[in-house]
Amino acid sequence: MSLLRRFGQRGRRTIVAVVLAATIVGGTGGWAAGSAQDAVTGPAPGAAAWRADHSLGQRLPDPATAAPAEVARFFRALTEAQRQELAARHPLTVGNLDGAPVALRYRANALALKAERDRQLARATDPSGTLQDHQEARRTAARYAELLRPGRRILAFDPRGRGQVAEVFGDLVTAQHTSVFVPGSDIDLSSADRQRDPYGTPSGMAKSLRAQMAREAPGVRTAAIAWTGYTTPVGLGPDAATGRLAEAGAPRLARFLDGLAAVGAPAPALLCHSYGSVVCGKAVPRLAQGRIADLVVFGSPGMRADSAAALRTTARVWAARDASDWIGDLPHVQFLGLGHGTDPTDPEFGARRVPARTADGHTGYLAPGTDSLRNFADIALGRYGQVR
């Protein structure tokens, strides 16, 4: 009996993964594409000034350690004038403080974006800077100006690194059904709503889902959140093949979801694309039961969990992959830190399979007219009997 036959299917996949990794790393003198990223963690800039602020005669909740429920109680005890004063003095902190009132976070992030835009405009004309510095500053300022357009609801904004942002589509305060999108590789503040390949971006996915829900359930109030709140991998380098960035992003996602519950938003459907499903796989076991209603992973390389039961959630777990998605060609194994484990669409994983016959490629699941989009909308609306 051959070695491969003795190992069985899982063993064969593991050997394939090792051979592929050795070929890529050894044969090219390093990973073929992609660059290692420094994960952004901890509270946004300005936390030290916030902690030192005793203007209210009391200690403010620590943005690094205070639970969102504690933050919510703190703000409920303040007058509206006190809330606005804190947002004006500490916009980056209040704008990213999970548990703070939604409308207050919108205002704080608008103030933070304006300040960062003005800082970049000054940098663009700084005589000590290079031409490249000036060009980069102008691009960044223009991006901040886009996020400041009337009607945009920015629930989180962090200028560190490649930038992070969370944008709300719909009225989160009055929504009957909510959804949160977690993106995969190559998404950051500059590309969260890019025009090219829009349904591969969290903003494009969120807007498409809301439009489909409006078609299927007119009059039902919905909100969708495009959450680019972690440092995503760039390209197909080691970051995409390991769980390092997912480990760093999972606490941020869990805290964000706790924050939604703290302000009274209904438990959302959590939709996780590509590497985003690795982040979700690490975040969901951290959540209290009932924090999310449904967990939907699509185009997933694996969740670093052997089964849906291993996620330790009472949420319904769903998985989708279309036949043309290249992610299906990857070996779904985990070995020496490489790979993300069992394929969530494998019946042995235990997720409910979501048909995606008419989706195209790795980023086509939310494209209008696809069966996957219709099914995702039914899940987000709680119409489980209509998922087909």
Short mmCIF file of C-alpha atoms in Angstrom, two decimals:
data_model
loop_
_atom_site.label_atom_id
_atom_site.label_comp_id
_atom_site.label_asym_id
_atom_site.label_seq_id
_atom_site.Cartn_x
_atom_site.Cartn_y
_atom_site.Cartn_z
CA MET A 1 0.00 0.00 0.00
CA SER A 2 1.38 3.42 -0.96
CA LEU A 3 2.20 6.10 1.56
CA LEU A 4 -0.50 8.38 0.15
CA ARG A 5 -3.12 5.65 0.36
CA ARG A 6 -2.25 4.95 4.00
CA PHE A 7 -2.55 8.63 4.84
CA GLY A 8 -6.02 8.88 3.29
CA GLN A 9 -7.59 12.00 1.77
CA ARG A 10 -6.67 14.36 4.60
CA GLY A 11 -3.08 13.13 4.54
CA ARG A 12 -2.86 13.57 0.79
CA ARG A 13 -4.08 17.15 1.10
CA THR A 14 -1.51 17.83 3.80
CA ILE A 15 1.34 16.50 1.64
CA VAL A 16 0.10 18.61 -1.26
CA ALA A 17 0.10 21.69 0.97
CA VAL A 18 3.63 21.05 2.17
CA VAL A 19 4.88 20.49 -1.37
CA LEU A 20 3.17 23.66 -2.59
CA ALA A 21 4.62 25.73 0.24
CA ALA A 22 8.09 24.30 -0.28
CA THR A 23 7.88 24.97 -3.99
CA ILE A 24 6.77 28.56 -3.59
CA VAL A 25 9.15 29.48 -0.80
CA GLY A 26 12.19 27.45 -1.79
CA GLY A 27 11.90 27.72 -5.54
CA THR A 28 11.53 31.47 -5.66
CA GLY A 29 13.72 32.47 -2.76
CA GLY A 30 10.65 33.71 -0.90
CA TRP A 31 6.92 34.08 -1.32
CA ALA A 32 5.90 34.71 -4.91
CA ALA A 33 3.70 37.69 -4.16
CA GLY A 34 2.51 39.80 -1.29
CA SER A 35 4.21 41.64 1.52
CA ALA A 36 4.10 41.18 5.28
CA GLN A 37 1.86 43.67 7.07
CA ASP A 38 2.13 45.18 10.53
CA ALA A 39 -1.21 44.60 12.21
CA VAL A 40 -2.90 47.68 13.66
CA THR A 41 -4.07 46.88 17.19
CA GLY A 42 -5.16 48.78 20.27
CA PRO A 43 -7.20 52.00 20.45
CA ALA A 44 -6.95 54.78 17.88
CA PRO A 45 -4.53 57.70 18.35
CA GLY A 46 -5.53 60.08 21.11
CA ALA A 47 -6.25 57.47 23.77
CA ALA A 48 -3.65 58.94 26.14
CA ALA A 49 -5.26 62.40 26.00
CA TRP A 50 -8.67 60.81 26.59
CA ARG A 51 -7.44 58.96 29.67
CA ALA A 52 -5.92 62.18 31.02
CA ASP A 53 -9.16 64.15 30.59
CA HIS A 54 -10.80 64.79 33.99
CA SER A 55 -13.05 67.65 32.85
CA LEU A 56 -16.19 65.76 33.91
CA GLY A 57 -14.83 65.11 37.38
CA GLN A 58 -14.65 61.37 36.74
CA ARG A 59 -12.47 58.85 34.97
CA LEU A 60 -13.45 58.24 31.36
CA PRO A 61 -13.84 54.61 30.22
CA ASP A 62 -10.52 53.25 28.99
CA PRO A 63 -10.83 52.61 25.23
CA ALA A 64 -8.44 49.66 25.55
CA THR A 65 -10.14 47.81 28.40
CA ALA A 66 -13.69 49.09 29.03
CA ALA A 67 -16.37 46.73 27.75
CA PRO A 68 -18.79 48.25 25.22
CA ALA A 69 -21.66 47.78 27.67
CA GLU A 70 -19.72 49.88 30.21
CA VAL A 71 -19.10 52.54 27.56
CA ALA A 72 -22.81 52.63 26.71
CA ARG A 73 -23.76 53.11 30.38
CA PHE A 74 -21.22 55.91 30.70
CA PHE A 75 -22.64 57.89 27.77
CA ARG A 76 -26.24 57.34 28.87
CA ALA A 77 -25.40 59.09 32.13
CA LEU A 78 -24.11 62.23 30.35
CA THR A 79 -26.03 65.21 29.08
CA GLU A 80 -26.12 65.79 25.35
CA ALA A 81 -23.84 68.82 25.78
CA GLN A 82 -21.28 66.68 27.62
CA ARG A 83 -21.35 64.03 24.90
CA GLN A 84 -20.81 66.61 22.17
CA GLU A 85 -17.99 68.25 24.10
CA LEU A 86 -16.16 64.92 24.44
CA ALA A 87 -16.60 64.20 20.74
CA ALA A 88 -15.18 67.61 19.84
CA ARG A 89 -12.14 67.21 22.11
CA HIS A 90 -11.43 63.54 21.32
CA PRO A 91 -12.91 62.76 17.90
CA LEU A 92 -10.70 59.76 17.08
CA THR A 93 -11.40 58.15 20.43
CA VAL A 94 -15.16 58.74 20.49
CA GLY A 95 -15.49 57.82 16.81
CA ASN A 96 -13.96 54.40 17.44
CA LEU A 97 -15.39 53.76 20.90
CA ASP A 98 -17.62 50.70 20.65
CA GLY A 99 -20.68 51.26 22.80
CA ALA A 100 -20.82 55.02 22.22
CA PRO A 101 -24.07 56.36 20.66
CA VAL A 102 -24.22 55.80 16.92
CA ALA A 103 -25.00 59.39 15.92
CA LEU A 104 -22.24 60.68 18.19
CA ARG A 105 -19.73 58.38 16.50
CA TYR A 106 -20.81 59.66 13.09
CA ARG A 107 -20.15 63.24 14.19
CA ALA A 108 -16.86 62.41 15.88
CA ASN A 109 -15.57 60.62 12.80
CA ALA A 110 -16.57 63.53 10.59
CA LEU A 111 -14.50 65.80 12.84
CA ALA A 112 -11.58 63.36 12.79
CA LEU A 113 -11.72 63.05 9.00
CA LYS A 114 -11.73 66.83 8.59
CA ALA A 115 -8.72 67.18 10.88
CA GLU A 116 -6.81 64.44 9.06
CA ARG A 117 -7.75 65.91 5.66
CA ASP A 118 -6.42 69.32 6.70
CA ARG A 119 -3.25 67.74 8.05
CA GLN A 120 -2.65 65.98 4.74
CA LEU A 121 -3.34 69.17 2.75
CA ALA A 122 -0.70 70.96 4.83
CA ARG A 123 1.70 68.09 4.24
CA ALA A 124 1.05 68.36 0.49
CA THR A 125 2.61 71.83 0.44
CA ASP A 126 5.30 71.31 3.08
CA PRO A 127 8.57 72.47 1.47
CA SER A 128 10.53 69.89 3.47
CA GLY A 129 8.64 67.05 1.79
CA THR A 130 9.50 65.31 -1.46
CA LEU A 131 7.38 65.29 -4.59
CA GLN A 132 6.33 61.76 -3.70
CA ASP A 133 5.32 62.91 -0.21
CA HIS A 134 3.21 65.71 -1.71
CA GLN A 135 1.48 63.37 -4.16
CA GLU A 136 0.71 60.81 -1.48
CA ALA A 137 -0.65 63.51 0.83
CA ARG A 138 -2.95 64.86 -1.88
CA ARG A 139 -4.29 61.37 -2.62
CA THR A 140 -4.94 60.74 1.05
CA ALA A 141 -6.63 64.12 1.53
CA ALA A 142 -8.87 63.42 -1.48
CA ARG A 143 -9.83 60.07 0.00
CA TYR A 144 -10.78 61.68 3.31
CA ALA A 145 -12.82 64.26 1.40
CA GLU A 146 -14.75 61.43 -0.28
CA LEU A 147 -15.63 59.94 3.11
CA LEU A 148 -16.87 63.37 4.22
CA ARG A 149 -19.47 63.63 1.46
CA PRO A 150 -22.97 64.43 2.79
CA GLY A 151 -24.99 61.36 3.65
CA ARG A 152 -22.08 59.06 4.44
CA ARG A 153 -22.25 57.42 7.86
CA ILE A 154 -18.77 56.56 9.11
CA LEU A 155 -18.98 54.42 12.25
CA ALA A 156 -15.21 53.94 12.64
CA PHE A 157 -12.13 55.61 11.20
CA ASP A 158 -8.48 54.95 12.01
CA PRO A 159 -5.76 56.57 9.88
CA ARG A 160 -2.95 54.31 11.12
CA GLY A 161 -1.18 52.01 8.69
CA ARG A 162 -3.19 51.48 5.50
CA GLY A 163 -6.23 52.90 7.26
CA GLN A 164 -9.41 51.33 8.60
CA VAL A 165 -13.02 52.34 8.22
CA ALA A 166 -16.54 51.10 8.94
CA GLU A 167 -19.43 52.57 6.98
CA VAL A 168 -23.14 52.12 7.61
CA PHE A 169 -25.72 51.92 4.84
CA GLY A 170 -29.22 52.51 6.14
CA ASP A 171 -30.42 53.67 9.56
CA LEU A 172 -28.69 51.53 12.17
CA VAL A 173 -30.75 53.01 15.02
CA THR A 174 -34.15 51.99 13.61
CA ALA A 175 -33.14 48.90 11.58
CA GLN A 176 -35.12 45.70 12.07
CA HIS A 177 -32.42 43.59 10.39
CA THR A 178 -28.71 44.30 10.25
CA SER A 179 -25.74 42.71 8.55
CA VAL A 180 -21.99 43.15 8.89
CA PHE A 181 -19.53 42.41 6.09
CA VAL A 182 -15.94 41.37 6.86
CA PRO A 183 -13.65 41.56 3.79
CA GLY A 184 -10.64 39.52 2.73
CA SER A 185 -7.24 40.44 1.33
CA ASP A 186 -6.21 43.74 -0.25
CA ILE A 187 -8.96 45.82 1.35
CA ASP A 188 -8.18 48.93 3.38
CA LEU A 189 -9.42 52.49 3.81
CA SER A 190 -8.50 53.39 0.22
CA SER A 191 -10.20 50.39 -1.40
CA ALA A 192 -13.18 49.62 0.85
CA ASP A 193 -15.52 51.14 -1.75
CA ARG A 194 -13.45 51.13 -4.94
CA GLN A 195 -15.24 51.33 -8.28
CA ARG A 196 -13.25 48.50 -9.85
CA ASP A 197 -14.67 45.10 -8.89
CA PRO A 198 -17.25 46.70 -6.57
CA TYR A 199 -18.77 43.42 -5.36
CA GLY A 200 -15.36 42.39 -4.10
CA THR A 201 -15.45 45.29 -1.61
CA PRO A 202 -17.36 45.39 1.68
CA SER A 203 -19.18 48.58 0.65
CA GLY A 204 -20.27 47.13 -2.66
CA MET A 205 -21.44 43.95 -0.94
CA ALA A 206 -23.35 45.87 1.73
CA LYS A 207 -25.13 48.13 -0.76
CA SER A 208 -26.01 45.20 -3.02
CA LEU A 209 -27.46 43.19 -0.13
CA ARG A 210 -29.59 46.11 1.07
CA ALA A 211 -30.93 46.68 -2.43
CA GLN A 212 -31.86 43.00 -2.73
CA MET A 213 -33.53 43.03 0.68
CA ALA A 214 -35.55 46.09 -0.35
CA ARG A 215 -36.73 44.22 -3.46
CA GLU A 216 -37.71 41.14 -1.50
CA ALA A 217 -39.17 42.85 1.57
CA PRO A 218 -40.29 46.42 0.79
CA GLY A 219 -40.88 48.45 3.90
CA VAL A 220 -38.61 46.37 6.13
CA ARG A 221 -35.98 48.62 7.72
CA THR A 222 -32.46 47.33 7.17
CA ALA A 223 -28.88 48.45 7.76
CA ALA A 224 -25.67 46.95 6.42
CA ILE A 225 -22.20 47.72 7.74
CA ALA A 226 -19.03 47.47 5.67
CA TRP A 227 -16.43 46.74 8.35
CA THR A 228 -12.80 47.18 7.30
CA GLY A 229 -11.59 47.16 10.87
CA TYR A 230 -8.52 44.95 10.69
CA THR A 231 -5.25 44.84 8.78
CA THR A 232 -5.89 42.60 5.77
CA PRO A 233 -3.24 40.59 3.90
CA VAL A 234 -1.76 42.08 0.74
CA GLY A 235 -1.40 39.72 -2.20
CA LEU A 236 -0.72 36.00 -1.86
CA GLY A 237 2.16 36.18 0.55
CA PRO A 238 2.59 34.46 3.91
CA ASP A 239 0.00 36.70 5.58
CA ALA A 240 -2.74 35.17 3.42
CA ALA A 241 -1.60 31.63 4.23
CA THR A 242 -1.30 32.04 8.01
CA GLY A 243 -3.57 33.16 10.82
CA ARG A 244 -1.41 35.98 12.18
CA LEU A 245 -3.51 38.88 10.90
CA ALA A 246 -6.73 37.04 11.72
CA GLU A 247 -5.56 36.60 15.31
CA ALA A 248 -4.90 40.35 15.49
CA GLY A 249 -8.21 41.28 13.86
CA ALA A 250 -10.52 38.90 15.75
CA PRO A 251 -10.62 40.86 19.04
CA ARG A 252 -11.41 44.04 17.09
CA LEU A 253 -14.31 42.36 15.31
CA ALA A 254 -15.64 40.79 18.51
CA ARG A 255 -15.50 44.16 20.28
CA PHE A 256 -17.26 45.85 17.36
CA LEU A 257 -20.11 43.31 17.48
CA ASP A 258 -20.36 43.72 21.25
CA GLY A 259 -20.64 47.45 20.63
CA LEU A 260 -23.60 46.98 18.30
CA ALA A 261 -25.40 44.98 20.98
CA ALA A 262 -24.58 47.63 23.59
CA VAL A 263 -26.41 50.33 21.61
CA GLY A 264 -29.45 48.14 20.98
CA ALA A 265 -28.89 47.08 17.37
CA PRO A 266 -30.49 43.73 16.48
CA ALA A 267 -28.16 40.74 16.30
CA PRO A 268 -26.70 40.91 12.78
CA ALA A 269 -26.01 38.42 10.08
CA LEU A 270 -22.20 38.28 9.90
CA LEU A 271 -21.05 37.78 6.31
CA CYS A 272 -17.38 36.92 5.89
CA HIS A 273 -15.59 36.83 2.55
CA SER A 274 -12.36 35.01 1.76
CA TYR A 275 -9.67 35.70 4.41
CA GLY A 276 -12.37 37.54 6.33
CA SER A 277 -13.82 34.13 7.17
CA VAL A 278 -10.56 33.30 8.95
CA VAL A 279 -11.03 36.44 11.06
CA CYS A 280 -14.63 35.47 11.77
CA GLY A 281 -13.57 31.95 12.70
CA LYS A 282 -11.31 33.43 15.36
CA ALA A 283 -13.78 36.10 16.52
CA VAL A 284 -17.04 34.16 16.83
CA PRO A 285 -15.95 31.88 19.72
CA ARG A 286 -15.20 35.06 21.71
CA LEU A 287 -18.78 36.30 21.46
CA ALA A 288 -21.56 35.86 23.97
CA GLN A 289 -24.36 33.68 22.63
CA GLY A 290 -26.91 35.69 20.68
CA ARG A 291 -24.48 38.38 19.54
CA ILE A 292 -24.98 37.28 15.92
CA ALA A 293 -28.03 35.66 14.36
CA ASP A 294 -26.28 34.06 11.39
CA LEU A 295 -22.73 33.44 10.23
CA VAL A 296 -22.27 33.27 6.46
CA VAL A 297 -18.86 32.50 4.95
CA PHE A 298 -18.28 32.59 1.22
CA GLY A 299 -15.18 32.08 -0.90
CA SER A 300 -13.57 30.78 2.29
CA PRO A 301 -10.09 29.25 2.48
CA GLY A 302 -11.11 27.76 5.85
CA MET A 303 -11.90 29.13 9.29
CA ARG A 304 -9.14 27.50 11.35
CA ALA A 305 -11.88 25.37 12.89
CA ASP A 306 -12.50 21.70 12.21
CA SER A 307 -16.28 22.05 12.26
CA ALA A 308 -19.17 24.43 12.74
CA ALA A 309 -19.58 23.04 16.25
CA ALA A 310 -16.00 24.10 17.06
CA LEU A 311 -17.06 27.75 16.59
CA ARG A 312 -19.12 27.43 19.79
CA THR A 313 -22.00 29.57 18.56
CA THR A 314 -25.77 29.21 18.56
CA ALA A 315 -25.91 31.24 15.33
CA ARG A 316 -26.81 29.39 12.17
CA VAL A 317 -23.64 28.71 10.20
CA TRP A 318 -23.84 28.90 6.40
CA ALA A 319 -21.22 28.41 3.68
CA ALA A 320 -21.15 29.15 -0.06
CA ARG A 321 -18.66 28.65 -2.86
CA ASP A 322 -19.32 28.86 -6.57
CA ALA A 323 -17.77 26.38 -8.98
CA SER A 324 -15.57 29.00 -10.67
CA ASP A 325 -14.04 30.36 -7.45
CA TRP A 326 -10.29 29.72 -7.48
CA ILE A 327 -10.30 29.38 -3.70
CA GLY A 328 -11.66 25.87 -4.20
CA ASP A 329 -8.36 24.81 -5.76
CA LEU A 330 -6.43 25.51 -2.57
CA PRO A 331 -5.68 22.57 -0.27
CA HIS A 332 -7.93 22.96 2.76
CA VAL A 333 -5.42 21.88 5.37
CA GLN A 334 -3.55 23.34 8.30
CA PHE A 335 0.08 22.32 8.74
CA LEU A 336 2.94 24.04 10.54
CA GLY A 337 0.94 27.27 10.62
CA LEU A 338 0.15 27.22 6.89
CA GLY A 339 -3.39 26.89 5.58
CA HIS A 340 -6.73 27.45 7.28
CA GLY A 341 -8.14 23.96 7.74
CA THR A 342 -11.38 22.30 6.75
CA ASP A 343 -13.41 23.63 3.84
CA PRO A 344 -16.61 25.13 5.34
CA THR A 345 -18.59 23.88 2.33
CA ASP A 346 -17.49 20.29 3.04
CA PRO A 347 -20.51 18.38 4.43
CA GLU A 348 -18.26 17.10 7.24
CA PHE A 349 -17.81 20.67 8.49
CA GLY A 350 -21.50 20.87 9.35
CA ALA A 351 -22.46 24.25 7.89
CA ARG A 352 -25.65 24.75 5.90
CA ARG A 353 -24.73 24.94 2.25
CA VAL A 354 -25.90 28.06 0.40
CA PRO A 355 -26.33 27.54 -3.35
CA ALA A 356 -24.18 29.84 -5.49
CA ARG A 357 -24.62 28.34 -8.93
CA THR A 358 -24.88 31.64 -10.81
CA ALA A 359 -22.13 33.52 -8.94
CA ASP A 360 -18.96 34.05 -10.94
CA GLY A 361 -15.43 33.89 -9.61
CA HIS A 362 -14.10 34.81 -6.19
CA THR A 363 -15.79 38.20 -5.90
CA GLY A 364 -19.13 37.65 -7.64
CA TYR A 365 -21.29 36.37 -4.79
CA LEU A 366 -23.11 39.69 -4.21
CA ALA A 367 -23.50 40.60 -7.88
CA PRO A 368 -27.10 41.50 -8.79
CA GLY A 369 -29.13 38.64 -10.19
CA THR A 370 -27.13 35.84 -8.58
CA ASP A 371 -28.75 33.11 -6.55
CA SER A 372 -26.15 33.65 -3.81
CA LEU A 373 -27.26 37.28 -3.38
CA ARG A 374 -30.91 36.24 -3.16
CA ASN A 375 -30.05 33.56 -0.62
CA PHE A 376 -27.90 35.90 1.47
CA ALA A 377 -30.80 38.38 1.53
CA ASP A 378 -33.20 35.69 2.72
CA ILE A 379 -30.78 34.71 5.48
CA ALA A 380 -30.32 38.33 6.60
CA LEU A 381 -34.11 38.76 6.64
CA GLY A 382 -34.55 35.59 8.68
CA ARG A 383 -36.52 33.89 5.91
CA TYR A 384 -34.63 30.63 6.20
CA GLY A 385 -37.28 28.52 4.51
CA GLN A 386 -36.72 30.45 1.28
CA VAL A 387 -32.99 29.75 1.02
CA ARG A 388 -32.74 27.52 -2.02
#
